[in-house]
RNA sequence: GCGCCUGUAGCUCAGGGGAUAGAGCAUCGGAUUCCGGUUCCGAGUGCCGGGGGUUCGAAUCCCUCCAGGCGCACCA
């Protein structure tokens, strides 16, 4: 509908240019939903923006554009209005809304899908937590943001690939291995110095015990260096499996798990460095190898290879991003914890150095989550290993509530997550409020069914009977869904969808309370059918939206 | 010191150049024989952190200051 208004305005503006004998590139035409109902269904500020270009007053332009209505088809617009300093407000013909409602019915589960992405290949990389311990709440937020973003993009017509990058190389792996090794030795009564910054969580001991059970004491007699590779391999593998399971239970899956180790095995890291060297972007200083990222907007050059000959994390990362580019993705979206924000310029620098548009990369930052329990802060300290895991949260509040809460704020704002609230079966709990609306509609349908009334198809219902203001508002809100998906996709902002759902559902609860859907009066059957039809469309939209969020739509609660 | 994010109602936060700045919760008052109890309606509250600028128009953009968070390794 918005598109139709847009097309009209554009055609009208062009035609107005001809009439006035002027020609210039039109400014972007913005069609918006006015905040106030009396300003119509849509409005545009074009007349004000274009006034200087047309060299006349906004009022004249607005009049001119509206005058085009005789030449340009716009039967769907009931009336126009010029308001305020020069807004043009559009009031849409009521029948058009009914038509849109039928579209919901016809498209069903596909309603809201868009071709916006034109099938462009997009990669979303997210979570990518080091396999050194279980996922904690913060990772959980990143997981949901990435996952829902991917779902939104694919709904919006992109071809999306979800990926988890595993940092299974480097110091932290050695540290993990030696931590488990130390615990293992303890099991056999041997005292080994626990590494300084070792991992102290209970899970380390669990893994050590598991190894002791399966492998016996055969490593106890080996020198540490010989035993270590096994411990690293075993521990990271076991932790990764746990991570995968936690994510799966959280409704998050990946198309690919990409191992950093594989980059080295294939010589990819060296190859990427060589490539940059051949472009003259590498130099040596203080025995280390540097990459001239400053040429591409970074604020200092970065080390790729340390004086001791080992490569940095950044070296792996550019190799990884080169791999992404080579796989032909048109867009690369990295979802990172906000503490990595400083990392963006150097990755972007690499992409530019590689000869690609830096805009190919989007970084979505996910801010901290602080847990509350009935308003009281739950303390989390990673250091002591007593942090709250994602698993704990899912077990306590369930996957649905956790997912919803993680999306309740824009991702780059800090989030307070109240565990007590998430469990409440009351309307102050937004998840409940939304799911309840769905269950309520299902309940209406079953009442109708008991009375032998089937939910009508679009040609059985006379939608013109839906004439109440609340009904029109509800229909408008229902049919705004496709637009919502597109705007979430464009802004990489999943939280908009959550806000939309809450507003939509609130309109329904309010409507429900005032009006009876299934009437007792036989003569009101046509109205009942029309209302059932509308509820059916609403049901579809709620279900589709919850589906995109990865949240279940329960028929009963 | 430099960079990024944040500062909006009592609380948690939307809105990120447009018209009278919104929602939920909390508070107070009212409705609800019902399809579903856990629902609904109404009311009040704002120097949009301060100051300057750009603009026909600024919560929104720019500068500056203040406050909070997070980054700023030859760590990962």
XYZ file of C-alpha atoms (C1' of nucleotides) in Angstrom:
633
model
C 0.000 0.000 0.000
C 2.846 2.299 0.904
C 4.461 1.428 -2.395
C 1.341 2.388 -4.264
C 1.257 5.774 -2.608
C 4.937 6.174 -3.355
C 4.408 5.394 -7.009
C 1.618 7.873 -7.257
C 3.630 10.628 -5.649
C 6.609 9.956 -7.830
C 4.591 9.927 -11.037
C 2.771 13.056 -9.960
C 5.989 14.867 -9.145
C 7.522 13.978 -12.497
C 4.433 15.034 -14.324
C 4.398 18.277 -12.385
C 7.940 18.940 -13.537
C 6.834 18.619 -17.133
C 3.977 20.947 -16.625
C 6.146 23.566 -14.999
C 8.886 23.049 -17.519
C 11.550 22.287 -14.956
C 13.718 19.220 -14.593
C 15.897 18.113 -11.714
C 16.498 14.953 -9.846
C 13.747 14.406 -7.347
C 14.753 14.210 -3.720
C 14.071 10.911 -1.978
C 10.364 10.551 -1.570
C 9.491 9.581 1.940
C 6.093 8.121 2.636
C 5.353 7.709 6.290
C 2.604 6.698 8.647
C 1.588 9.871 10.431
C 1.440 9.551 14.174
C -1.980 11.061 14.380
C -4.964 9.461 12.770
C -6.482 12.679 11.541
C -3.423 13.141 9.342
C -4.487 10.213 7.237
C -3.075 6.794 6.504
C 0.057 8.058 4.820
C 1.764 11.336 4.372
C 4.681 12.771 2.509
C 6.859 15.776 3.072
C 7.849 15.955 -0.577
C 6.267 19.335 -1.183
C 8.384 20.899 1.567
C 11.588 19.206 0.557
C 11.157 19.963 -3.107
C 9.960 23.530 -2.703
C 13.400 25.125 -3.162
C 13.994 22.993 -6.259
C 10.680 23.907 -7.820
C 11.330 27.484 -6.764
C 7.841 27.897 -5.451
C 5.986 27.399 -2.181
C 5.281 23.979 -0.686
C 1.610 24.762 -0.851
C 1.695 25.250 -4.620
C 3.555 22.001 -5.112
C 1.192 20.084 -2.891
C -1.735 21.454 -4.839
C -0.023 20.608 -8.098
C 0.628 17.054 -7.039
C -2.895 16.491 -5.896
C -4.179 17.928 -9.165
C -2.435 15.041 -10.940
C -5.009 12.669 -9.529
C -7.051 13.108 -12.660
C -4.269 11.869 -14.913
C -2.616 9.266 -12.752
C -4.588 6.255 -11.554
C -5.109 6.494 -7.830
C -8.540 5.102 -7.154
C -7.267 3.608 -3.930
C -6.901 7.070 -2.457
C -10.179 8.249 -1.062
C -9.054 11.804 -0.453
C -6.088 14.103 -0.126
C -5.336 16.815 2.309
C -2.739 19.501 2.553
C -1.838 20.181 6.122
C 0.564 21.993 8.377
C 3.569 23.519 6.667
C 3.001 21.507 3.485
C 2.415 17.848 4.216
C 0.267 15.931 1.791
C -1.905 13.463 3.642
C -3.505 10.483 1.976
C -6.646 8.766 3.093
C -6.985 5.276 1.707
C -10.212 3.840 0.369
C -11.656 1.448 2.904
C -12.070 -1.370 0.408
C -8.343 -1.452 -0.125
C -7.796 -2.568 3.429
C -10.217 -5.417 2.946
C -8.332 -6.447 -0.158
C -5.118 -6.533 1.824
C -6.772 -8.653 4.440
C -7.686 -11.191 1.791
C -4.065 -11.282 0.800
C -3.183 -12.485 4.295
C -5.666 -15.281 3.900
C -4.396 -16.295 0.474
C -0.727 -16.240 1.348
C -1.010 -17.833 4.742
C 2.359 -18.894 6.074
C 4.041 -16.990 3.247
C 2.407 -13.726 4.165
C 5.120 -11.169 4.880
C 7.693 -12.691 2.591
C 9.300 -10.150 0.374
C 11.547 -10.052 -2.637
C 13.497 -7.127 -1.292
C 16.747 -9.066 -1.015
C 16.477 -10.341 -4.588
C 18.131 -13.557 -3.543
C 21.419 -11.859 -2.640
C 23.786 -14.130 -0.747
C 24.247 -12.934 2.802
C 26.279 -14.487 5.497
C 25.459 -13.925 9.128
C 28.178 -14.948 11.510
C 27.249 -14.963 15.158
C 27.907 -16.366 18.621
C 31.382 -17.646 17.641
C 32.232 -18.041 21.329
C 35.552 -19.694 22.106
C 35.102 -23.357 22.979
C 36.624 -22.834 26.405
C 33.463 -22.936 28.451
C 29.691 -23.067 28.291
C 27.742 -20.201 26.756
C 26.617 -17.530 29.149
C 23.681 -15.132 28.955
C 25.535 -12.602 26.851
C 26.198 -15.207 24.200
C 22.523 -16.060 24.363
C 21.561 -12.575 23.340
C 24.020 -12.635 20.471
C 22.633 -15.996 19.439
C 19.058 -14.768 19.277
C 19.899 -11.498 17.594
C 21.920 -13.300 14.932
C 19.415 -16.058 14.485
C 16.402 -13.794 14.185
C 18.281 -11.433 11.920
C 19.015 -14.354 9.655
C 15.370 -15.419 9.689
C 14.205 -11.895 8.938
C 16.639 -11.524 6.072
C 15.599 -14.768 4.561
C 11.945 -13.792 4.902
C 12.881 -10.564 3.167
C 14.200 -12.436 0.185
C 17.885 -12.835 0.914
C 19.667 -16.112 0.627
C 21.106 -16.421 4.085
C 23.857 -18.582 5.453
C 24.405 -18.822 9.217
C 27.854 -19.497 10.476
C 29.720 -20.057 13.729
C 33.439 -19.356 13.760
C 35.341 -21.553 16.162
C 38.505 -20.142 17.672
C 40.123 -23.481 18.231
C 43.704 -22.255 17.927
C 45.898 -20.173 20.171
C 46.790 -19.571 23.744
C 43.362 -19.986 25.160
C 43.297 -23.517 23.784
C 46.565 -24.349 25.534
C 45.206 -22.824 28.668
C 42.080 -24.897 28.397
C 44.092 -28.051 27.827
C 46.404 -27.456 30.725
C 43.520 -26.553 33.018
C 41.854 -29.863 32.292
C 45.191 -31.625 32.518
C 45.810 -30.200 35.975
C 42.407 -31.351 37.191
C 42.967 -34.734 35.640
C 46.234 -35.120 37.490
C 44.432 -34.169 40.696
C 42.026 -37.012 40.118
C 45.015 -39.330 40.277
C 46.335 -37.653 43.362
C 49.116 -35.805 41.589
C 49.688 -32.195 42.277
C 50.233 -30.113 39.181
C 50.430 -26.358 39.268
C 47.157 -24.948 38.008
C 47.828 -22.477 35.181
C 47.734 -18.829 36.178
C 44.815 -17.714 34.070
C 43.390 -21.175 33.794
C 39.695 -21.938 33.535
C 38.318 -22.670 36.960
C 34.721 -23.597 36.284
C 33.295 -26.875 37.509
C 32.889 -28.042 33.933
C 36.673 -28.357 33.719
C 36.697 -30.863 36.522
C 33.786 -32.726 34.927
C 35.704 -33.082 31.702
C 38.809 -34.215 33.595
C 36.808 -36.881 35.385
C 35.277 -37.998 32.146
C 38.708 -38.435 30.634
C 39.885 -40.318 33.694
C 36.955 -42.673 33.364
C 37.360 -43.300 29.682
C 41.097 -43.274 29.359
C 42.222 -44.311 32.787
C 45.490 -42.992 34.122
C 47.529 -43.448 30.995
C 48.271 -39.735 30.672
C 49.462 -39.421 34.244
C 52.747 -41.034 33.427
C 53.365 -39.020 30.269
C 55.251 -35.733 30.184
C 52.817 -32.835 30.144
C 53.790 -31.720 26.622
C 52.892 -35.102 25.229
C 49.614 -35.333 27.041
C 48.452 -31.810 26.283
C 47.308 -32.187 22.654
C 44.869 -34.868 23.689
C 43.468 -32.719 26.479
C 43.045 -29.731 24.209
C 41.331 -31.800 21.574
C 39.084 -33.592 23.991
C 38.111 -30.592 26.080
C 37.367 -28.261 23.196
C 35.451 -30.964 21.398
C 33.381 -31.729 24.426
C 32.684 -28.079 25.179
C 31.779 -27.386 21.589
C 29.332 -30.232 21.645
C 27.749 -28.709 24.726
C 27.544 -25.331 23.043
C 25.900 -26.854 20.017
C 23.358 -28.603 22.171
C 22.575 -25.489 24.211
C 22.028 -23.555 21.022
C 19.888 -26.257 19.523
C 17.657 -26.246 22.574
C 17.474 -22.520 22.122
C 16.255 -22.906 18.563
C 19.529 -21.733 17.087
C 21.242 -23.758 14.397
C 23.982 -23.046 11.914
C 24.592 -23.901 8.291
C 28.261 -24.154 8.947
C 30.702 -24.419 11.803
C 33.935 -22.904 10.601
C 37.096 -23.969 12.347
C 40.039 -21.612 12.678
C 42.271 -24.665 12.733
C 41.164 -25.502 9.210
C 42.370 -22.097 8.055
C 45.866 -23.003 9.157
C 45.726 -26.516 7.781
C 44.872 -25.201 4.371
C 47.642 -22.586 4.553
C 44.975 -19.953 4.218
C 46.490 -17.616 6.770
C 49.859 -17.525 4.998
C 48.172 -17.137 1.648
C 46.210 -14.154 2.790
C 49.302 -12.529 4.239
C 51.153 -13.169 0.975
C 48.367 -11.613 -0.978
C 48.509 -8.472 1.103
C 52.277 -8.499 0.804
C 51.993 -8.583 -2.976
C 49.880 -5.468 -2.742
C 52.656 -3.780 -0.813
C 50.601 -3.574 2.353
C 52.925 -5.522 4.618
C 56.079 -4.321 6.319
C 58.435 -5.439 9.047
C 59.116 -3.533 12.207
C 60.681 -4.651 15.506
C 60.836 -8.174 14.206
C 57.114 -8.330 13.604
C 55.011 -8.293 10.463
C 52.602 -5.379 10.150
C 49.584 -4.751 7.980
C 48.992 -1.178 6.807
C 45.383 -0.930 7.875
C 45.790 2.813 8.393
C 45.656 3.243 4.628
C 42.058 2.097 4.850
C 40.774 4.071 7.765
C 42.091 2.217 10.783
C 43.784 4.346 13.409
C 46.928 2.252 13.671
C 48.615 -0.504 11.749
C 48.137 -4.029 13.030
C 50.505 -6.878 13.684
C 49.900 -10.070 11.731
C 52.922 -12.022 12.844
C 54.589 -11.507 16.181
C 58.329 -11.351 16.746
C 58.217 -14.921 17.967
C 56.876 -16.030 14.609
C 53.376 -16.893 15.691
C 50.426 -15.229 13.993
C 47.933 -13.010 15.725
C 44.237 -13.487 16.086
C 43.821 -10.695 13.568
C 45.797 -12.697 10.996
C 43.339 -15.576 11.299
C 40.497 -13.174 11.111
C 41.494 -11.584 7.849
C 42.074 -15.043 6.422
C 38.610 -15.975 7.567
C 37.090 -12.868 6.056
C 38.940 -13.457 2.837
C 37.351 -16.863 2.776
C 33.957 -15.253 3.235
C 34.628 -12.897 0.345
C 35.814 -15.726 -1.857
C 32.680 -17.654 -1.171
C 30.912 -14.851 -2.989
C 28.733 -13.355 -0.295
C 27.356 -10.021 -1.309
C 26.934 -9.000 2.268
C 28.737 -10.093 5.360
C 27.094 -9.505 8.682
C 29.120 -10.073 11.825
C 27.304 -10.103 15.125
C 29.733 -9.255 17.909
C 29.708 -8.550 21.588
C 29.919 -4.816 22.099
C 33.348 -5.165 23.685
C 34.691 -5.982 20.222
C 33.449 -2.769 18.683
C 36.968 -1.411 18.238
C 37.649 -4.298 15.936
C 35.409 -3.178 13.125
C 37.709 -0.607 11.486
C 40.484 -3.124 11.022
C 38.284 -5.796 9.495
C 36.731 -3.178 7.284
C 40.231 -2.034 6.380
C 41.067 -5.525 5.274
C 37.985 -5.760 3.114
C 38.920 -2.509 1.418
C 42.515 -3.672 1.048
C 41.133 -6.723 -0.624
C 39.604 -4.411 -3.174
C 36.006 -4.642 -2.094
C 33.522 -2.115 -0.883
C 33.783 -1.679 2.880
C 29.998 -1.466 2.947
C 29.848 -5.166 2.276
C 30.516 -5.624 5.943
C 27.937 -4.865 8.571
C 28.739 -5.285 12.207
C 25.854 -5.666 14.596
C 26.964 -5.006 18.144
C 25.228 -6.747 20.969
C 25.421 -5.064 24.342
C 25.632 -6.548 27.787
C 22.804 -8.294 29.511
C 22.336 -7.899 33.209
C 20.165 -10.419 34.914
C 17.634 -9.447 37.500
C 15.565 -11.578 39.736
C 12.507 -9.708 40.952
C 14.289 -6.404 40.480
C 17.491 -7.509 42.249
C 20.676 -7.798 40.274
C 22.063 -11.280 39.866
C 25.803 -11.026 40.149
C 27.873 -12.540 37.418
C 31.573 -12.980 37.576
C 33.307 -14.855 34.819
C 36.545 -14.870 36.703
C 35.330 -17.052 39.507
C 33.525 -19.271 37.044
C 30.214 -18.596 38.731
C 28.588 -16.832 35.799
C 25.065 -17.648 34.787
C 24.982 -19.877 31.765
C 22.569 -19.707 28.886
C 21.517 -23.206 29.851
C 20.503 -22.005 33.319
C 18.348 -19.296 31.811
C 16.643 -21.581 29.303
C 15.985 -24.117 32.011
C 14.491 -21.502 34.263
C 12.322 -19.393 31.963
C 12.108 -21.462 28.807
C 13.337 -20.789 25.327
C 10.346 -18.696 24.233
C 10.572 -16.168 27.019
C 14.351 -15.969 26.818
C 14.286 -15.303 23.092
C 11.620 -12.672 23.430
C 13.390 -10.855 26.242
C 16.699 -10.803 24.420
C 14.970 -9.013 21.556
C 13.131 -6.533 23.686
C 15.789 -3.852 23.222
C 17.736 -2.708 20.240
C 20.834 -4.807 20.227
C 23.342 -2.052 20.904
C 21.622 -0.956 24.090
C 22.222 -2.675 27.381
C 19.468 -4.971 28.462
C 18.016 -5.827 31.793
C 16.498 -9.261 31.880
C 14.257 -10.005 34.813
C 13.963 -13.748 35.288
C 10.949 -13.446 37.559
C 9.105 -11.282 35.066
C 9.878 -13.672 32.230
C 8.200 -16.480 34.159
C 5.078 -14.596 35.136
C 1.826 -15.603 33.543
C 0.484 -12.073 33.687
C 0.153 -9.319 31.139
C 3.134 -7.413 32.502
C 5.131 -10.185 30.924
C 5.211 -9.218 27.260
C 5.763 -12.756 25.990
C 2.728 -13.942 27.812
C 0.711 -11.016 26.514
C 1.542 -11.867 22.910
C 1.140 -15.617 23.174
C -2.072 -15.180 25.088
C -3.579 -13.272 22.173
C -2.834 -16.184 19.919
C -4.351 -18.681 22.305
C -7.338 -16.453 22.660
C -7.989 -16.427 18.931
C -7.696 -20.200 18.861
C -10.210 -20.340 21.629
C -12.624 -18.156 19.703
C -12.292 -20.488 16.769
C -13.040 -23.517 18.830
C -16.128 -21.886 20.273
C -17.241 -21.090 16.741
C -16.581 -24.633 15.724
C -18.672 -25.994 18.572
C -21.534 -23.983 17.204
C -20.937 -25.360 13.773
C -19.417 -22.223 12.331
C -16.331 -22.718 10.218
C -13.760 -20.015 9.706
C -14.803 -18.582 6.372
C -12.709 -18.271 3.274
C -12.452 -14.822 1.750
C -15.358 -15.154 -0.623
C -17.703 -16.262 2.128
C -17.212 -13.229 4.287
C -18.591 -9.796 3.603
C -15.708 -7.747 4.889
C -17.519 -4.471 4.371
C -19.290 -5.300 7.619
C -16.047 -4.618 9.437
C -16.780 -0.981 9.741
C -15.874 -0.106 13.303
C -12.905 2.183 13.807
C -11.208 -0.473 15.914
C -11.663 -2.970 13.145
C -10.140 -0.719 10.547
C -7.250 0.033 12.883
C -6.713 -3.627 13.534
C -6.789 -4.436 9.830
C -4.298 -1.687 9.074
C -2.016 -3.009 11.731
C -2.329 -6.589 10.505
C -1.539 -5.618 6.948
C 1.469 -3.593 7.970
C 3.346 -6.783 8.707
C 5.161 -7.155 5.354
C 6.402 -3.617 5.677
C 7.660 -4.418 9.175
C 9.694 -7.336 7.934
C 11.290 -5.148 5.309
C 12.142 -2.398 7.704
C 13.651 -4.862 10.191
C 15.721 -6.297 7.378
C 16.809 -2.913 6.106
C 17.819 -1.699 9.536
C 19.166 -5.039 10.772
C 16.923 -4.393 13.727
C 14.957 -7.409 14.923
C 13.557 -5.570 17.922
C 11.156 -3.626 15.726
C 9.257 -6.808 15.089
C 8.864 -7.406 18.792
C 7.474 -3.928 19.316
C 5.144 -4.331 16.396
C 3.777 -7.580 17.770
C 3.084 -6.039 21.133
C 1.187 -3.167 19.563
C -0.760 -5.425 17.240
C -1.779 -7.723 20.018
C -2.751 -4.888 22.275
C -5.179 -3.637 19.631
C -6.680 -7.078 19.527
C -7.074 -7.502 23.290
C -8.784 -4.179 23.394
C -11.054 -5.039 20.481
C -11.910 -8.385 21.970
C -12.965 -6.858 25.202
C -15.374 -4.485 23.553
C -16.768 -6.612 20.780
C -18.063 -10.082 20.486
C -16.701 -12.073 17.605
C -19.038 -15.036 17.670
C -22.487 -13.613 18.034
C -25.381 -15.428 19.668
C -27.841 -13.795 17.318
C -28.567 -15.794 14.175
C -29.218 -12.651 12.179
C -25.688 -11.469 12.926
C -24.124 -14.431 11.206
C -22.638 -12.374 8.352
C -20.900 -10.135 10.889
C -19.643 -13.143 12.804
C -18.185 -14.539 9.611
C -16.477 -11.279 8.765
C -14.997 -11.004 12.233
C -13.830 -14.583 12.207
C -12.170 -13.892 8.916
C -10.342 -10.920 10.369
C -9.268 -12.947 13.390
C -8.010 -15.596 11.033
C -5.783 -13.058 9.329
C -4.570 -11.802 12.674
C -3.830 -15.336 13.732
C -1.753 -15.872 10.614
C 0.269 -12.726 11.196
C 0.930 -13.487 14.852
C 1.962 -16.984 13.985
C 4.231 -15.855 11.164
C 5.824 -13.161 13.280
C 6.386 -15.488 16.212
C 7.806 -17.977 13.761
C 10.341 -15.425 12.585
C 11.243 -14.796 16.199
C 11.595 -18.516 16.782
C 8.907 -18.459 19.431
C 6.035 -20.913 19.611
C 2.437 -19.894 19.081
C 0.516 -21.947 21.656
C -3.128 -22.794 20.980
C -3.766 -23.192 24.672
C -1.963 -21.771 27.665
C 44.285 10.927 26.462
C 41.666 8.757 21.927
C 37.425 5.931 19.927
C 32.483 3.554 20.117
C 27.733 3.066 22.672
C 24.226 5.186 26.066
C 21.542 9.514 28.596
C 13.677 10.575 26.679
C 7.653 9.950 32.150
C 8.576 7.358 39.021
C 10.906 2.516 36.524
C 12.271 -0.297 31.869
C 12.631 1.575 27.154
C 10.564 2.912 21.676
C 11.032 6.884 18.248
C 17.143 8.498 15.046
C 15.126 15.581 10.392
C 8.622 16.738 10.338
C 2.731 18.241 12.544
C 0.387 18.259 19.857
C 7.298 13.325 21.868
C 5.052 7.532 22.654
C 4.504 2.266 24.884
C 4.743 -1.143 28.901
C 5.179 -1.359 34.100
C 4.158 1.341 38.565
C 0.238 4.886 40.764
C -4.976 6.450 41.076
C -10.058 5.839 39.452
C -13.600 2.970 36.770
C -15.664 -1.314 33.654
C -16.038 -6.576 33.059
C -23.193 -12.028 34.003
C -19.496 -12.854 28.339
C -15.354 -16.293 23.079
C -10.657 -17.347 28.230
C -9.794 -16.339 34.395
C -4.158 -13.662 33.388
C -8.925 -8.840 30.136
C -10.375 -3.703 29.140
C -11.220 1.822 29.678
C -9.827 6.529 31.716
C -6.285 10.020 34.341
C -1.551 12.445 35.741
C 3.562 12.930 35.042
C 8.433 15.147 30.676
C 14.082 21.844 30.501
C 14.120 14.361 25.197
C 21.573 15.222 30.187
C 23.485 20.973 29.717
C 25.000 24.767 26.214
C 25.838 26.445 21.256
C 25.032 25.821 15.893
C 22.768 23.997 10.892
C 17.445 24.027 9.008
C 11.229 26.506 6.910
C 11.335 22.609 11.015
C 15.927 19.324 15.802
C 14.638 14.364 20.844
C 16.713 13.201 15.887
C 22.243 16.210 12.237
C 27.078 19.104 13.693
C 30.290 21.237 17.693
C 31.181 21.413 22.909
C 30.658 20.093 27.927
C 28.737 16.662 31.815
C 27.465 11.575 33.498
C 27.572 6.127 32.861
C 29.272 1.691 30.117
C 32.829 -0.504 26.878
C 37.135 -0.600 24.036
C 42.122 1.307 22.935
C 48.325 -5.465 23.051
C 53.576 -8.430 19.165
C 45.813 -11.223 24.321
C 42.291 -14.159 22.408
